[in-house]
Amino acid sequence: MDAWRVSRALLLGLVCVVVGCSSKPPEEKTLAHQASPLTVEGWTETAPMAEARKYHAGVALPSGKVLVTGGYNASGYLSSSTLFDPATGSWTAAASMPEARQIHALTLLPSGNVLVVGGENATGRLASAAVYSPATNTWASAGSFATGVARAAVTATVLPSGKVLVAGGGNNTGAYFKVDLYDPASGSWSAGPNLGVPRRNHTATLLPSGQVLVAGGVESMSLASAEVYNPTSNTWAATGSLAAARYNHTATLLPSGKVLVVGGRNGTGLLVTAEEYDPSTGQWSATGALGTARELHTATLLSTGHVLVTGGMFGSAATAALASTEVYDPVTRQWSAATPMVGARYSHVAVSLGAQGKVLVVGGLGSSGTSLKTAELYGYDACTWVTCNSAPGPCYEATGTCGNGVCSYAPKAVGVTCDDGDTCTTADACNGAGVCAGSATQCGSPPGQCYETAGTCSEGTCSYSYKATGAACDDGDACTVGETCNGAGGCSGTPMGCNSPPSQCFELAGTCSDGACTYAPKAAGTACDDNNGGTINDVCSGAGVCAGVPACTTPPDACHGSPGTYSNGACTYPPKAAGTLCDDSNSCTTSDVCDGAGICRGSELSCNNPPNQCYQSAGTCTNGTCSYVPKAAGASCDDSNSCTTGDVCNGAGSCGGSPLSCSTASNNYCSGNDIRRTTGTGTCSGGSCQSTDVLVQTCQTGSSGPYCSGNGAYETVYGGCSNGACTSSQQLIESCSTSSSNYCSGNTVRKLTGTGCSGGNCGSTDTLVQTCSTASNDYCSGNTVRRTTGTGCSGGSCGSTDTAVQTCSPVDSYSCSGNTVQKTTSGFCSGGGCGGSTTTNVTTCSPFDTYSCNGNTVQKTTNGLCSGSGCGGSSTTNVRTCSPVDTYTCNGNTVQKTTRGICLGNGCNGSSATTDVTTCTPYDVYTCSGNTIQRITSGLCIAGGGCIGTVVTDVQTCGSGQTCSGGTCVSSGARWVNTGTCDDGSRACRTVNCNNFSPDGPCAQLGSACAVGSSPRYQWVCL
């Protein structure tokens, strides 16, 4: 047994000294089983596992089966796994884990695989993990903790991202604040941020926000602190502390999002208290107390939202197992006693079987102090708190039935009148599948051609959108054109413009008639233009015709003027003045002007502007273009290129010289602490040879930081750039030691050992050699109890003292071993105290059995058992739990219940008196089947089903001239009529039997009224 389990055993022993320990369960507070909130609940044994196990783990798989792994029994640490099938109530072997382990964590991954982490086995604490595949029934290694710290009693929580947060735990050196994160997608581990406080035997709960609440646990002492992990920021933050420090407790997420923490232990002993954590405030509040203080129990959330607590320890003895169970109501925040388990147990596994309304409890330690292989099922009625009176819609019956905690409602019959809440439908009726629907009001009669054809219905009234401005329409007027909608429902066009007379000898303004324009002719002699350049003095004839006499407007050339003079059928033109611009049609003359006698003359073009310096300066003109002769080859010139020399003409009009010669050599130099290089490009620009200048290297300055060479720590000092190169030198910083020495740190002996140089620094290790005790240990010397007391650390070693404590005085007492009365002599010195004892047999008892009922449990009472110093003892055990079955019958309209299978004598053959459950209240609804009025009577008692019976009766067939509507006979032909506005000061609006309203449509009951619209409102009446 390692240090942390030894410390726990010592702590439990100390609690026995302080508060007292007993070998039988304590009496519970008054929590009457008859007042249990679960109307049908109890335990039944199911098949046991193939092997006993404690400190194991279990999880429900997506298939509904339960996987149980590892643990410990008399044969040692277990690697085996087993599967429970709720459908058959049997166990089958699953593949074994890669290595045995107990006190481990088991987590269902989003993929449906199962992750196991941490724990311990014969080799010590474990840092390893493995993944189980239900599909292939195989295990595979999942690596090890990234922190490298092996530990048991960890928590493992699946985050919304699918990663798993493994927090805390402990090993033989104590509790840890280490955190590891597992990523199933990559199969890799990473170190997470440390907890604020080292802890083990704590709880971790995933909150609705995706954050994780860690609460309680133990370090060197019990913890009340709590902290919250934020996956987004990957950080921990302290939150409100528990009212009572505790470990070995349970934590359950409630449907409200709060967390319920129950029981456990601290330095004062076992806890009977429970607390709720509210994530919205970060604070804890006390709930009602448990009936029995307990630790190492289980807490399971039921489908009803209640929490079932089972078993646990009531003391520190290995046999202090509880069979009692309790149920927490999150509404009242109080506890109620539930039926005890068939067998007492602690350190067991409890798994909810979900929709089956059952909880599986398996394994653990029993009242004998040994590992258990037994399993049992807790069954409960998930409909206990459910009232089915909230139908999902008007086409479902108002009262539903509950099954597995879920309400279901029967749909109303086809044709049952309903209201779909839409005033723009008519004749609303149920479709037999729970849907209420009516016929949509048709809006297809717009008030004009500038309204959209399809309208929309609102509040029972059709409205139509205006067509867009500019949409084509016809205003019915032949003397308008371009008719369009105005965007407000109106159509208009532009009056036809009669302002285009057939000629200039008609009046400008005409008159439109039947879409055609007419114009009056202008008076004779009115000036006009006959559009003939060869006439002048044009006038109208009075009949709409324009005419003139010939004109002279076409001179023979540019040096004659216009107009000319018309005489004898010919035109003569005067010459233009001398100097008037003209064109003599010769491209080699310029500045052409008239000479005053009708002739155009110009000056010869000058060619004295050669294209460059290698052409002769005087050229010749041809077709308006000058041409020039090239100078002779070798004539001096300038090619305007500063990178050439000896420029001369080439005889073809071009000037050129010889290129300048440039170097391509390189040279390094320093520019501050930069080494730079100039390199000639071999090219010239602007009359100069070109080069490049580039940065070769920036020389380091300062020091390199320490590094190791042998057992010396050195550093390199950099001197920057000098003479085109970088400089540096090596300097010794420190010589490192490899010797060791012991010293005291508080009450621990520690060893400081030099490790030489590493990473540029002189290193050392500081290891714990021994923790010096200041505790006392008693031992026996004859019948004298003596005590050695540690004095702590001094001078690098541990010291102690030895003193006499007590002389023992033995006494005799009597007890039982099975049915044998034994005498025990105790009180002599043994194991460091006056607790030594020897036992001898006195007599053997002969028990006998009787049977009775405790509620629905058949119990066997065995009398004549060994008790005290004689055979006057008795014990009562549960033989079987009866499973009563209720049957329901009808007595008239009264539903009656008879319960059979009740405990009677030594069996389950009893039955209860028949009791009235409820009296049905039938109600009638009238409807139509064709032209026949039918009465549907619902809510009748029906055997086995309650008040859900229905009877349909024909009441009346409507006569001639009548039709059946809404369950009554009405006159045929009645229709909804708009009688005008209401709520306008003249009369109030009425609404009577308005379900089948349709504007101008047929109606059922005469006098029915509907108010439609908003402002104004219209009163429609069935007439």
XYZ file of N, CA and C in Angstrom, residues 2-142:
423
model
N 0.718 2.129 -0.997
C 1.608 3.274 -1.108
C 1.177 4.396 -0.173
N 1.938 5.522 -0.246
C 1.776 6.577 0.768
C 0.398 7.197 0.779
N -0.193 7.447 -0.396
C -1.466 8.194 -0.382
C -2.614 7.324 0.085
N -2.555 5.973 -0.210
C -3.617 5.134 0.330
C -3.402 4.888 1.818
N -2.124 4.837 2.276
C -1.862 4.743 3.714
C -2.421 5.954 4.429
N -2.196 7.154 3.844
C -2.692 8.378 4.491
C -4.197 8.376 4.568
N -4.866 7.825 3.521
C -6.332 7.772 3.557
C -6.801 6.835 4.655
N -6.117 5.656 4.792
C -6.500 4.709 5.836
C -6.314 5.325 7.215
N -5.191 6.045 7.420
C -4.970 6.725 8.694
C -6.037 7.766 8.961
N -6.437 8.509 7.905
C -7.470 9.535 8.062
C -8.795 8.908 8.460
N -9.147 7.770 7.814
C -10.386 7.079 8.172
C -10.326 6.595 9.611
N -9.161 6.084 10.025
C -9.015 5.634 11.406
C -9.170 6.786 12.377
N -8.622 7.959 12.026
C -8.749 9.138 12.873
C -10.196 9.557 12.999
N -10.950 9.465 11.890
C -12.371 9.811 11.946
C -13.099 8.896 12.909
N -12.732 7.571 12.925
C -13.369 6.634 13.856
C -13.118 7.047 15.295
N -11.901 7.521 15.557
C -11.584 7.949 16.914
C -12.416 9.164 17.299
N -12.589 10.106 16.342
C -13.246 11.377 16.668
C -14.759 11.230 16.733
N -15.352 10.597 15.712
C -16.827 10.569 15.648
C -17.393 9.195 15.955
N -16.560 8.173 16.062
C -17.066 6.840 16.369
C -17.417 6.078 15.124
N -17.106 4.761 15.071
C -17.420 3.927 13.922
C -18.237 2.746 14.385
N -19.064 2.231 13.471
C -19.955 1.125 13.794
C -19.868 0.087 12.702
N -20.189 -1.147 12.991
C -20.184 -2.210 11.990
C -21.531 -2.394 11.344
N -22.548 -1.620 11.722
C -23.853 -1.708 11.069
C -24.236 -0.326 10.551
N -25.077 -0.275 9.498
C -25.447 1.029 8.927
C -26.139 1.901 9.949
N -25.919 3.226 9.883
C -26.593 4.140 10.817
C -28.077 4.238 10.487
N -28.860 4.646 11.479
C -30.281 4.872 11.231
C -30.438 6.102 10.348
N -31.314 6.003 9.334
C -31.562 7.134 8.447
C -32.521 8.111 9.092
N -32.464 9.378 8.635
C -33.490 10.334 9.021
C -34.817 9.865 8.458
N -35.914 10.373 8.979
C -37.241 9.942 8.532
C -37.508 10.419 7.120
N -37.363 9.491 6.176
C -37.693 9.752 4.773
C -38.575 8.586 4.339
N -39.879 8.684 4.630
C -40.791 7.553 4.442
C -40.781 7.070 3.009
N -40.612 5.748 2.830
C -40.623 5.192 1.475
C -41.973 5.396 0.805
N -43.044 5.407 1.601
C -44.376 5.610 1.018
C -44.505 6.986 0.380
N -43.685 7.906 0.815
C -43.749 9.265 0.256
C -42.804 9.444 -0.915
N -42.245 8.316 -1.419
C -41.312 8.405 -2.541
C -41.967 9.083 -3.734
N -41.244 9.972 -4.426
C -41.821 10.644 -5.599
C -42.012 9.708 -6.778
N -41.414 8.494 -6.743
C -41.553 7.560 -7.846
C -42.682 6.589 -7.530
N -43.774 6.661 -8.297
C -44.945 5.836 -7.989
C -44.692 4.368 -8.282
N -43.820 4.063 -9.238
C -43.470 2.672 -9.537
C -41.959 2.592 -9.611
N -41.331 1.954 -8.611
C -39.884 1.853 -8.630
C -39.452 0.690 -7.772
N -38.276 0.151 -8.052
C -37.762 -0.955 -7.267
C -36.578 -1.601 -7.948
N -35.989 -2.587 -7.246
C -34.774 -3.243 -7.700
C -35.047 -4.703 -8.038
N -34.417 -5.209 -9.068
C -34.450 -6.632 -9.398
C -33.032 -7.066 -9.724
N -32.705 -8.282 -9.268
C -31.380 -8.812 -9.584
C -31.328 -9.227 -11.051
N -30.165 -9.055 -11.651
C -29.933 -9.531 -13.006
C -28.698 -10.414 -12.989
N -28.311 -10.949 -14.131
C -27.194 -11.892 -14.173
C -25.918 -11.245 -13.630
N -25.098 -11.997 -12.897
C -23.836 -11.455 -12.384
C -22.754 -11.484 -13.455
N -21.693 -10.691 -13.230
C -20.525 -10.739 -14.109
C -19.793 -12.065 -13.919
N -18.906 -12.385 -14.837
C -18.135 -13.622 -14.737
C -17.138 -13.575 -13.586
N -16.684 -12.367 -13.203
C -15.727 -12.241 -12.111
C -16.029 -10.995 -11.308
N -15.733 -11.083 -10.004
C -15.955 -9.949 -9.119
C -14.955 -8.855 -9.460
N -15.341 -7.571 -9.173
C -14.420 -6.467 -9.391
C -14.830 -5.249 -8.574
N -13.838 -4.508 -8.119
C -14.017 -3.228 -7.441
C -13.077 -2.225 -8.082
N -13.313 -0.939 -7.827
C -12.497 0.144 -8.403
C -12.435 0.021 -9.931
N -13.523 -0.466 -10.536
C -13.639 -0.625 -11.975
C -14.328 0.605 -12.559
N -14.652 0.584 -13.858
C -15.335 1.715 -14.506
C -16.300 1.153 -15.541
N -17.343 1.930 -15.857
C -18.350 1.486 -16.818
C -18.932 2.647 -17.587
N -19.425 2.355 -18.810
C -20.018 3.401 -19.651
C -21.029 2.752 -20.584
N -22.132 3.469 -20.870
C -23.144 3.006 -21.819
C -22.683 3.302 -23.236
N -22.779 2.304 -24.130
C -22.393 2.458 -25.525
C -23.591 2.907 -26.365
N -23.362 3.454 -27.566
C -24.474 3.865 -28.429
C -25.433 2.721 -28.750
N -24.949 1.470 -28.721
C -25.811 0.319 -29.009
C -26.788 0.036 -27.891
N -26.608 0.672 -26.716
C -27.443 0.399 -25.548
C -26.771 -0.552 -24.585
N -25.714 -1.265 -25.038
C -24.976 -2.142 -24.139
C -24.100 -1.315 -23.195
N -23.642 -1.987 -22.095
C -22.802 -1.319 -21.101
C -21.451 -2.013 -21.066
N -20.364 -1.249 -21.211
C -18.999 -1.756 -21.151
C -18.435 -1.519 -19.755
N -17.949 -2.597 -19.094
C -17.319 -2.501 -17.771
C -15.878 -2.979 -17.930
N -14.919 -2.187 -17.388
C -13.506 -2.479 -17.601
C -12.736 -2.508 -16.294
N -11.695 -3.388 -16.267
C -10.674 -3.366 -15.240
C -11.188 -3.560 -13.835
N -10.447 -2.994 -12.861
C -10.766 -3.132 -11.452
C -9.803 -4.071 -10.749
N -10.275 -4.616 -9.636
C -9.405 -5.430 -8.783
C -10.260 -6.464 -8.081
N -9.729 -7.669 -7.860
C -10.379 -8.660 -7.009
C -9.295 -9.510 -6.352
N -9.679 -10.632 -5.756
C -8.731 -11.450 -5.004
C -7.599 -11.964 -5.878
N -7.835 -12.045 -7.190
C -6.787 -12.538 -8.088
C -5.801 -11.443 -8.487
N -6.116 -10.184 -8.143
C -5.215 -9.084 -8.457
C -5.837 -8.054 -9.376
N -4.981 -7.258 -10.037
C -5.445 -6.230 -10.956
C -6.018 -6.884 -12.218
N -7.077 -6.279 -12.771
C -7.789 -6.878 -13.896
C -7.580 -6.067 -15.172
N -7.346 -6.780 -16.288
C -7.326 -6.152 -17.607
C -8.577 -6.512 -18.398
N -9.384 -7.445 -17.852
C -10.555 -7.951 -18.568
C -11.637 -6.886 -18.694
N -12.478 -7.060 -19.732
C -13.645 -6.207 -19.961
C -14.845 -7.103 -20.200
N -16.043 -6.577 -19.924
C -17.265 -7.355 -20.099
C -18.380 -6.445 -20.567
N -19.356 -7.011 -21.317
C -20.464 -6.248 -21.892
C -21.785 -6.758 -21.352
N -22.640 -5.827 -20.892
C -23.987 -6.178 -20.426
C -24.993 -5.775 -21.500
N -25.889 -6.707 -21.870
C -26.926 -6.449 -22.869
C -28.268 -6.328 -22.157
N -28.837 -5.116 -22.033
C -30.119 -4.954 -21.332
C -31.246 -5.750 -21.982
N -31.129 -6.010 -23.288
C -32.203 -6.720 -23.979
C -32.312 -8.157 -23.497
N -31.175 -8.788 -23.183
C -31.188 -10.191 -22.747
C -30.875 -10.339 -21.273
N -30.386 -9.263 -20.634
C -30.022 -9.344 -19.221
C -28.804 -10.208 -18.977
N -27.926 -10.347 -19.975
C -26.772 -11.243 -19.852
C -25.475 -10.480 -20.090
N -24.360 -11.096 -19.624
C -23.015 -10.550 -19.783
C -22.230 -11.403 -20.775
N -21.414 -10.768 -21.604
C -20.494 -11.484 -22.488
C -19.123 -10.840 -22.372
N -18.092 -11.675 -22.531
C -16.721 -11.170 -22.422
C -16.406 -10.264 -23.606
N -15.724 -9.154 -23.333
C -15.200 -8.273 -24.370
C -13.678 -8.419 -24.396
N -13.047 -7.839 -25.405
C -11.587 -7.903 -25.489
C -10.964 -7.270 -24.253
N -9.838 -7.833 -23.804
C -9.140 -7.306 -22.629
C -8.345 -6.064 -22.997
N -8.197 -5.155 -22.021
C -7.381 -3.957 -22.214
C -5.910 -4.349 -22.411
N -5.120 -3.490 -23.048
C -3.691 -3.805 -23.236
C -2.963 -4.032 -21.921
N -3.405 -3.395 -20.827
C -2.783 -3.604 -19.519
C -3.832 -3.464 -18.435
N -3.620 -4.206 -17.340
C -4.554 -4.164 -16.214
C -4.526 -2.779 -15.579
N -5.663 -2.370 -15.003
C -5.709 -1.088 -14.296
C -6.960 -1.011 -13.423
N -6.863 -0.228 -12.334
C -7.992 0.121 -11.484
C -7.916 1.615 -11.180
N -9.013 2.152 -10.628
C -9.106 3.586 -10.295
C -8.744 4.418 -11.526
N -9.255 4.001 -12.672
C -9.005 4.675 -13.939
C -10.247 5.453 -14.359
N -10.139 6.181 -15.476
C -11.273 6.942 -16.021
C -11.651 6.350 -17.372
N -12.972 6.275 -17.628
C -13.509 5.686 -18.854
C -14.464 6.695 -19.480
N -14.271 7.009 -20.768
C -15.034 8.089 -21.405
C -15.499 7.667 -22.786
N -16.783 7.936 -23.101
C -17.330 7.661 -24.432
C -16.986 8.825 -25.351
N -16.304 8.530 -26.473
C -15.921 9.551 -27.442
C -17.059 9.806 -28.430
N -17.077 10.965 -29.100
C -18.136 11.255 -30.087
C -18.235 10.206 -31.189
N -17.141 9.512 -31.492
C -17.141 8.498 -32.544
C -17.858 7.229 -32.129
N -18.170 7.079 -30.825
C -18.741 5.844 -30.317
C -17.688 4.927 -29.731
N -16.395 5.233 -29.938
C -15.324 4.487 -29.287
C -15.199 4.936 -27.833
N -14.398 4.165 -27.043
C -14.275 4.442 -25.605
C -12.798 4.631 -25.268
N -12.495 5.720 -24.543
C -11.126 6.035 -24.119
C -10.954 5.675 -22.648
N -9.903 4.905 -22.313
C -9.539 4.627 -20.918
C -8.190 5.285 -20.650
N -8.071 5.964 -19.486
C -6.840 6.699 -19.168
C -6.466 6.474 -17.707
N -5.148 6.541 -17.434
C -4.637 6.565 -16.081
C -4.951 5.309 -15.290
N -4.977 5.448 -13.953
C -5.214 4.331 -13.052
C -3.917 3.780 -12.508
N -3.995 2.541 -11.999
C -2.805 1.924 -11.429
C -2.883 0.412 -11.617
N -1.732 -0.248 -11.561
C -1.663 -1.704 -11.520
C -0.427 -2.093 -10.712
N 0.009 -3.335 -10.819
C 1.105 -3.816 -9.988
C 2.403 -3.063 -10.244
N 2.525 -2.409 -11.405
C 3.752 -1.664 -11.719
C 3.724 -0.254 -11.146
N 2.562 0.194 -10.638
C 2.433 1.547 -10.112
C 1.386 2.336 -10.868
N 1.465 3.669 -10.749
C 0.504 4.526 -11.438
C 0.794 4.496 -12.946
N -0.254 4.811 -13.749
C -0.160 4.706 -15.205
C -0.345 6.067 -15.869
N 0.446 6.314 -16.898
C 0.265 7.502 -17.750
C -0.287 7.106 -19.110
N -0.510 5.811 -19.311
C -0.913 5.310 -20.619
C -2.419 5.443 -20.829
N -2.838 5.300 -22.110
C -4.249 5.351 -22.487
C -4.480 4.334 -23.598
N -5.746 3.929 -23.746
C -6.114 2.991 -24.810
C -7.518 3.317 -25.283
N -7.838 2.920 -26.532
C -9.162 3.179 -27.116
C -9.805 1.851 -27.508
N -11.082 1.682 -27.102
C -11.848 0.472 -27.426
C -12.810 0.765 -28.570
N -12.837 -0.129 -29.572
C -13.769 -0.012 -30.692
C -14.880 -1.041 -30.518
N -16.127 -0.627 -30.224
C -17.226 -1.586 -30.105
C -17.482 -2.313 -31.426
N -17.203 -1.648 -32.551
C -17.488 -2.255 -33.854
C -16.618 -3.485 -34.091
N -15.341 -3.423 -33.660
C -14.420 -4.534 -33.910
C -14.070 -5.309 -32.651
N -14.572 -4.846 -31.483
C -14.264 -5.470 -30.187
C -12.753 -5.597 -30.003
N -12.045 -4.475 -30.240
C -10.587 -4.459 -30.078
C -10.155 -3.214 -29.329
N -8.998 -3.333 -28.661
C -8.355 -2.199 -27.996
C -7.109 -1.804 -28.789
N -6.802 -0.511 -28.775
C -5.576 -0.009 -29.402
C -4.950 1.027 -28.488
N -3.622 1.075 -28.485
C -2.931 2.064 -27.662
C -3.305 3.474 -28.112
N -3.455 4.385 -27.129
C -3.750 5.789 -27.423
C -2.653 6.685 -26.863
